[in-house]
mmCIF file with all atom_site columns, C-alpha atoms in Angstrom:
data_model
loop_
_atom_site.group_PDB
_atom_site.id
_atom_site.type_symbol
_atom_site.label_atom_id
_atom_site.label_alt_id
_atom_site.label_comp_id
_atom_site.label_asym_id
_atom_site.label_entity_id
_atom_site.label_seq_id
_atom_site.pdbx_PDB_ins_code
_atom_site.Cartn_x
_atom_site.Cartn_y
_atom_site.Cartn_z
_atom_site.occupancy
_atom_site.B_iso_or_equiv
_atom_site.pdbx_formal_charge
_atom_site.auth_seq_id
_atom_site.auth_comp_id
_atom_site.auth_asym_id
_atom_site.auth_atom_id
_atom_site.pdbx_PDB_model_num
ATOM 1   C CA . HIS A 1 1   ? 75.453 -17.544 29.299 1.00 83.00 ? 29  HIS A CA 1
ATOM 2   C CA . VAL A 1 2   ? 74.232 -16.708 25.680 1.00 91.00 ? 30  VAL A CA 1
ATOM 3   C CA . GLN A 1 3   ? 73.621 -13.411 24.357 1.00 94.00 ? 31  GLN A CA 1
ATOM 4   C CA . LEU A 1 4   ? 71.915 -12.525 21.219 1.00 96.00 ? 32  LEU A CA 1
ATOM 5   C CA . VAL A 1 5   ? 71.827 -8.894  19.511 1.00 94.00 ? 33  VAL A CA 1
ATOM 6   C CA . GLU A 1 6   ? 69.700 -8.301  16.571 1.00 94.00 ? 34  GLU A CA 1
ATOM 7   C CA . SER A 1 7   ? 69.792 -5.517  13.874 1.00 94.00 ? 35  SER A CA 1
ATOM 8   C CA . GLY A 1 8   ? 68.340 -4.748  10.532 1.00 94.00 ? 36  GLY A CA 1
ATOM 9   C CA . GLY A 1 9   ? 64.688 -4.251  10.989 1.00 93.00 ? 37  GLY A CA 1
ATOM 10  C CA . GLY A 1 10  ? 62.740 -1.356  9.536  1.00 96.00 ? 38  GLY A CA 1
ATOM 11  C CA . SER A 1 11  ? 60.053 -0.297  7.039  1.00 97.00 ? 39  SER A CA 1
ATOM 12  C CA . VAL A 1 12  ? 59.795 -1.284  3.460  1.00 98.00 ? 40  VAL A CA 1
ATOM 13  C CA . GLN A 1 13  ? 57.259 -1.233  0.777  1.00 98.00 ? 41  GLN A CA 1
ATOM 14  C CA . ALA A 1 14  ? 55.786 -4.471  -0.560 1.00 98.00 ? 42  ALA A CA 1
ATOM 15  C CA . GLY A 1 15  ? 58.192 -6.304  -2.917 1.00 98.00 ? 43  GLY A CA 1
ATOM 16  C CA . GLY A 1 16  ? 61.191 -4.854  -1.147 1.00 98.00 ? 44  GLY A CA 1
ATOM 17  C CA . SER A 1 17  ? 63.921 -6.464  0.789  1.00 98.00 ? 45  SER A CA 1
ATOM 18  C CA . LEU A 1 18  ? 65.531 -6.375  4.192  1.00 98.00 ? 46  LEU A CA 1
ATOM 19  C CA . ARG A 1 19  ? 68.290 -8.246  5.859  1.00 98.00 ? 47  ARG A CA 1
ATOM 20  C CA . LEU A 1 20  ? 68.343 -9.132  9.528  1.00 98.00 ? 48  LEU A CA 1
ATOM 21  C CA . SER A 1 21  ? 71.497 -9.821  11.495 1.00 97.00 ? 49  SER A CA 1
ATOM 22  C CA . CYS A 1 22  ? 71.845 -11.712 14.810 1.00 97.00 ? 50  CYS A CA 1
ATOM 23  C CA . ALA A 1 23  ? 75.104 -11.707 16.567 1.00 96.00 ? 51  ALA A CA 1
ATOM 24  C CA . ILE A 1 24  ? 75.623 -14.556 19.143 1.00 94.00 ? 52  ILE A CA 1
ATOM 25  C CA . SER A 1 25  ? 77.934 -14.841 22.043 1.00 93.00 ? 53  SER A CA 1
ATOM 26  C CA . ASP A 1 26  ? 77.965 -18.511 23.212 1.00 90.00 ? 54  ASP A CA 1
ATOM 27  C CA . ARG A 1 27  ? 81.485 -19.060 24.569 1.00 88.00 ? 55  ARG A CA 1
ATOM 28  C CA . LEU A 1 28  ? 80.528 -22.310 26.316 1.00 87.00 ? 56  LEU A CA 1
ATOM 29  C CA . GLY A 1 29  ? 79.019 -23.832 23.140 1.00 87.00 ? 57  GLY A CA 1
ATOM 30  C CA . ILE A 1 30  ? 75.609 -24.439 24.772 1.00 91.00 ? 58  ILE A CA 1
ATOM 31  C CA . THR A 1 31  ? 73.760 -24.150 21.569 1.00 92.00 ? 59  THR A CA 1
ATOM 32  C CA . ASN A 1 32  ? 74.019 -25.938 18.278 1.00 92.00 ? 60  ASN A CA 1
ATOM 33  C CA . CYS A 1 33  ? 71.331 -24.254 16.061 1.00 94.00 ? 61  CYS A CA 1
ATOM 34  C CA . MET A 1 34  ? 69.878 -20.868 15.489 1.00 95.00 ? 62  MET A CA 1
ATOM 35  C CA . ALA A 1 35  ? 66.367 -19.671 14.286 1.00 96.00 ? 63  ALA A CA 1
ATOM 36  C CA . TRP A 1 36  ? 64.357 -16.814 13.446 1.00 97.00 ? 64  TRP A CA 1
ATOM 37  C CA . TYR A 1 37  ? 60.834 -16.399 14.689 1.00 97.00 ? 65  TYR A CA 1
ATOM 38  C CA . ARG A 1 38  ? 58.269 -13.751 14.295 1.00 98.00 ? 66  ARG A CA 1
ATOM 39  C CA . GLN A 1 39  ? 55.150 -12.645 15.994 1.00 98.00 ? 67  GLN A CA 1
ATOM 40  C CA . ALA A 1 40  ? 52.566 -10.264 14.463 1.00 96.00 ? 68  ALA A CA 1
ATOM 41  C CA . PRO A 1 41  ? 50.050 -8.372  16.421 1.00 91.00 ? 69  PRO A CA 1
ATOM 42  C CA . GLY A 1 42  ? 47.376 -10.503 17.831 1.00 94.00 ? 70  GLY A CA 1
ATOM 43  C CA . LYS A 1 43  ? 49.141 -13.838 16.752 1.00 96.00 ? 71  LYS A CA 1
ATOM 44  C CA . GLU A 1 44  ? 51.188 -16.416 18.324 1.00 96.00 ? 72  GLU A CA 1
ATOM 45  C CA . ARG A 1 45  ? 55.044 -16.413 17.748 1.00 96.00 ? 73  ARG A CA 1
ATOM 46  C CA . GLU A 1 46  ? 55.899 -18.586 14.921 1.00 96.00 ? 74  GLU A CA 1
ATOM 47  C CA . ALA A 1 47  ? 59.106 -20.234 13.532 1.00 96.00 ? 75  ALA A CA 1
ATOM 48  C CA . VAL A 1 48  ? 60.433 -18.686 10.224 1.00 97.00 ? 76  VAL A CA 1
ATOM 49  C CA . ALA A 1 49  ? 63.788 -20.377 9.589  1.00 97.00 ? 77  ALA A CA 1
ATOM 50  C CA . ASP A 1 50  ? 66.364 -22.628 11.229 1.00 95.00 ? 78  ASP A CA 1
ATOM 51  C CA . ILE A 1 51  ? 70.012 -23.135 10.660 1.00 95.00 ? 79  ILE A CA 1
ATOM 52  C CA . TYR A 1 52  ? 72.217 -25.771 12.185 1.00 93.00 ? 80  TYR A CA 1
ATOM 53  C CA . THR A 1 53  ? 75.830 -25.761 13.465 1.00 85.00 ? 81  THR A CA 1
ATOM 54  C CA . ARG A 1 54  ? 76.717 -29.452 12.760 1.00 82.00 ? 82  ARG A CA 1
ATOM 55  C CA . ASP A 1 55  ? 75.509 -29.490 9.140  1.00 82.00 ? 83  ASP A CA 1
ATOM 56  C CA . PRO A 1 56  ? 74.506 -27.140 6.387  1.00 80.00 ? 84  PRO A CA 1
ATOM 57  C CA . ARG A 1 57  ? 70.696 -28.010 6.825  1.00 90.00 ? 85  ARG A CA 1
ATOM 58  C CA . THR A 1 58  ? 68.125 -25.221 6.755  1.00 94.00 ? 86  THR A CA 1
ATOM 59  C CA . THR A 1 59  ? 64.419 -25.279 7.246  1.00 94.00 ? 87  THR A CA 1
ATOM 60  C CA . TYR A 1 60  ? 61.814 -22.665 6.378  1.00 96.00 ? 88  TYR A CA 1
ATOM 61  C CA . ALA A 1 61  ? 58.078 -22.041 7.118  1.00 96.00 ? 89  ALA A CA 1
ATOM 62  C CA . ASP A 1 62  ? 55.999 -22.621 3.937  1.00 97.00 ? 90  ASP A CA 1
ATOM 63  C CA . SER A 1 63  ? 54.949 -19.063 4.072  1.00 97.00 ? 91  SER A CA 1
ATOM 64  C CA . VAL A 1 64  ? 58.418 -17.789 3.406  1.00 98.00 ? 92  VAL A CA 1
ATOM 65  C CA . LYS A 1 65  ? 59.939 -20.593 1.272  1.00 97.00 ? 93  LYS A CA 1
ATOM 66  C CA . GLY A 1 66  ? 61.583 -19.078 -1.826 1.00 97.00 ? 94  GLY A CA 1
ATOM 67  C CA . ARG A 1 67  ? 61.609 -15.672 -0.411 1.00 98.00 ? 95  ARG A CA 1
ATOM 68  C CA . PHE A 1 68  ? 63.623 -15.758 2.807  1.00 98.00 ? 96  PHE A CA 1
ATOM 69  C CA . THR A 1 69  ? 67.078 -17.185 3.137  1.00 98.00 ? 97  THR A CA 1
ATOM 70  C CA . ILE A 1 70  ? 68.838 -17.970 6.559  1.00 97.00 ? 98  ILE A CA 1
ATOM 71  C CA . SER A 1 71  ? 72.678 -18.067 6.533  1.00 96.00 ? 99  SER A CA 1
ATOM 72  C CA . ARG A 1 72  ? 75.491 -17.694 8.920  1.00 94.00 ? 100 ARG A CA 1
ATOM 73  C CA . ASP A 1 73  ? 78.996 -16.278 9.113  1.00 93.00 ? 101 ASP A CA 1
ATOM 74  C CA . ASP A 1 74  ? 80.982 -18.489 11.553 1.00 89.00 ? 102 ASP A CA 1
ATOM 75  C CA . ALA A 1 75  ? 83.804 -15.933 11.666 1.00 90.00 ? 103 ALA A CA 1
ATOM 76  C CA . GLN A 1 76  ? 81.502 -13.190 12.842 1.00 91.00 ? 104 GLN A CA 1
ATOM 77  C CA . ASN A 1 77  ? 79.279 -15.454 14.892 1.00 92.00 ? 105 ASN A CA 1
ATOM 78  C CA . THR A 1 78  ? 76.334 -14.060 13.082 1.00 95.00 ? 106 THR A CA 1
ATOM 79  C CA . VAL A 1 79  ? 73.298 -15.354 11.599 1.00 96.00 ? 107 VAL A CA 1
ATOM 80  C CA . PHE A 1 80  ? 71.389 -13.520 8.830  1.00 97.00 ? 108 PHE A CA 1
ATOM 81  C CA . LEU A 1 81  ? 67.870 -13.510 7.501  1.00 98.00 ? 109 LEU A CA 1
ATOM 82  C CA . GLN A 1 82  ? 67.607 -12.190 3.962  1.00 98.00 ? 110 GLN A CA 1
ATOM 83  C CA . MET A 1 83  ? 63.973 -11.264 3.212  1.00 98.00 ? 111 MET A CA 1
ATOM 84  C CA . ASN A 1 84  ? 63.061 -10.683 -0.331 1.00 98.00 ? 112 ASN A CA 1
ATOM 85  C CA . SER A 1 85  ? 59.618 -10.108 -2.097 1.00 98.00 ? 113 SER A CA 1
ATOM 86  C CA . LEU A 1 86  ? 58.267 -9.001  1.358  1.00 98.00 ? 114 LEU A CA 1
ATOM 87  C CA . LYS A 1 87  ? 54.569 -8.860  1.726  1.00 98.00 ? 115 LYS A CA 1
ATOM 88  C CA . PRO A 1 88  ? 52.365 -7.007  4.108  1.00 97.00 ? 116 PRO A CA 1
ATOM 89  C CA . GLU A 1 89  ? 51.639 -10.159 6.023  1.00 97.00 ? 117 GLU A CA 1
ATOM 90  C CA . ASP A 1 90  ? 55.339 -10.508 6.774  1.00 98.00 ? 118 ASP A CA 1
ATOM 91  C CA . THR A 1 91  ? 54.948 -7.467  9.191  1.00 98.00 ? 119 THR A CA 1
ATOM 92  C CA . ALA A 1 92  ? 55.917 -8.523  12.601 1.00 98.00 ? 120 ALA A CA 1
ATOM 93  C CA . ILE A 1 93  ? 58.421 -8.405  15.315 1.00 98.00 ? 121 ILE A CA 1
ATOM 94  C CA . TYR A 1 94  ? 61.300 -10.832 14.235 1.00 98.00 ? 122 TYR A CA 1
ATOM 95  C CA . TYR A 1 95  ? 63.125 -12.546 17.036 1.00 97.00 ? 123 TYR A CA 1
ATOM 96  C CA . CYS A 1 96  ? 66.461 -14.327 16.795 1.00 97.00 ? 124 CYS A CA 1
ATOM 97  C CA . ALA A 1 97  ? 66.762 -17.457 18.891 1.00 97.00 ? 125 ALA A CA 1
ATOM 98  C CA . ALA A 1 98  ? 69.502 -20.006 19.760 1.00 95.00 ? 126 ALA A CA 1
ATOM 99  C CA . GLY A 1 99  ? 68.918 -23.440 21.001 1.00 94.00 ? 127 GLY A CA 1
ATOM 100 C CA . VAL A 1 100 ? 69.452 -27.087 20.706 1.00 93.00 ? 128 VAL A CA 1
ATOM 101 C CA . GLU A 1 101 ? 68.656 -29.400 17.913 1.00 90.00 ? 129 GLU A CA 1
ATOM 102 C CA . GLY A 1 102 ? 65.761 -31.756 18.798 1.00 87.00 ? 130 GLY A CA 1
ATOM 103 C CA . GLY A 1 103 ? 64.427 -34.001 15.980 1.00 81.00 ? 131 GLY A CA 1
ATOM 104 C CA . ASP A 1 104 ? 63.861 -31.812 12.999 1.00 80.00 ? 132 ASP A CA 1
ATOM 105 C CA . ILE A 1 105 ? 63.497 -28.559 14.887 1.00 86.00 ? 133 ILE A CA 1
ATOM 106 C CA . CYS A 1 106 ? 65.857 -26.028 16.674 1.00 91.00 ? 134 CYS A CA 1
ATOM 107 C CA . GLY A 1 107 ? 64.281 -25.820 20.061 1.00 91.00 ? 135 GLY A CA 1
ATOM 108 C CA . PRO A 1 108 ? 64.924 -22.344 21.255 1.00 93.00 ? 136 PRO A CA 1
ATOM 109 C CA . LEU A 1 109 ? 66.644 -21.650 24.647 1.00 92.00 ? 137 LEU A CA 1
ATOM 110 C CA . TYR A 1 110 ? 67.666 -18.066 24.346 1.00 95.00 ? 138 TYR A CA 1
ATOM 111 C CA . TRP A 1 111 ? 66.123 -14.989 22.670 1.00 96.00 ? 139 TRP A CA 1
ATOM 112 C CA . GLY A 1 112 ? 67.150 -11.760 21.152 1.00 96.00 ? 140 GLY A CA 1
ATOM 113 C CA . GLN A 1 113 ? 65.348 -8.499  21.941 1.00 95.00 ? 141 GLN A CA 1
ATOM 114 C CA . GLY A 1 114 ? 63.325 -8.517  18.720 1.00 96.00 ? 142 GLY A CA 1
ATOM 115 C CA . THR A 1 115 ? 63.284 -6.249  15.916 1.00 96.00 ? 143 THR A CA 1
ATOM 116 C CA . GLN A 1 116 ? 60.313 -4.566  14.006 1.00 97.00 ? 144 GLN A CA 1
ATOM 117 C CA . VAL A 1 117 ? 59.701 -5.314  10.277 1.00 98.00 ? 145 VAL A CA 1
ATOM 118 C CA . THR A 1 118 ? 56.878 -3.287  8.699  1.00 98.00 ? 146 THR A CA 1
ATOM 119 C CA . VAL A 1 119 ? 55.702 -3.947  5.099  1.00 98.00 ? 147 VAL A CA 1
ATOM 120 C CA . SER A 1 120 ? 53.354 -1.582  3.600  1.00 97.00 ? 148 SER A CA 1
#
């Protein structure tokens, strides 16, 4: 069983920064990658960034490249999403996901509860 607990959302003005955290409990080692997704009102959930356990590779959606950074602290079993230069269009509920690598993507299997990010 895999559990994900997110924290760090909030409200910020355009141009500001936020850092999201996602603590994972995966004692059986079911998953080998983690990702951040987001869902804005009236829109489909979209992938924002992936990070992989077996190598240092990370991937980003074009809309966040150069502004967002995904990283992990293996000692804390935590993945972070540092979000800089935030824009109003980044407003969404952000979800942490853990899954299994398939091709060039992290296929999500487990989801966090979501955390609201609002940029005004």
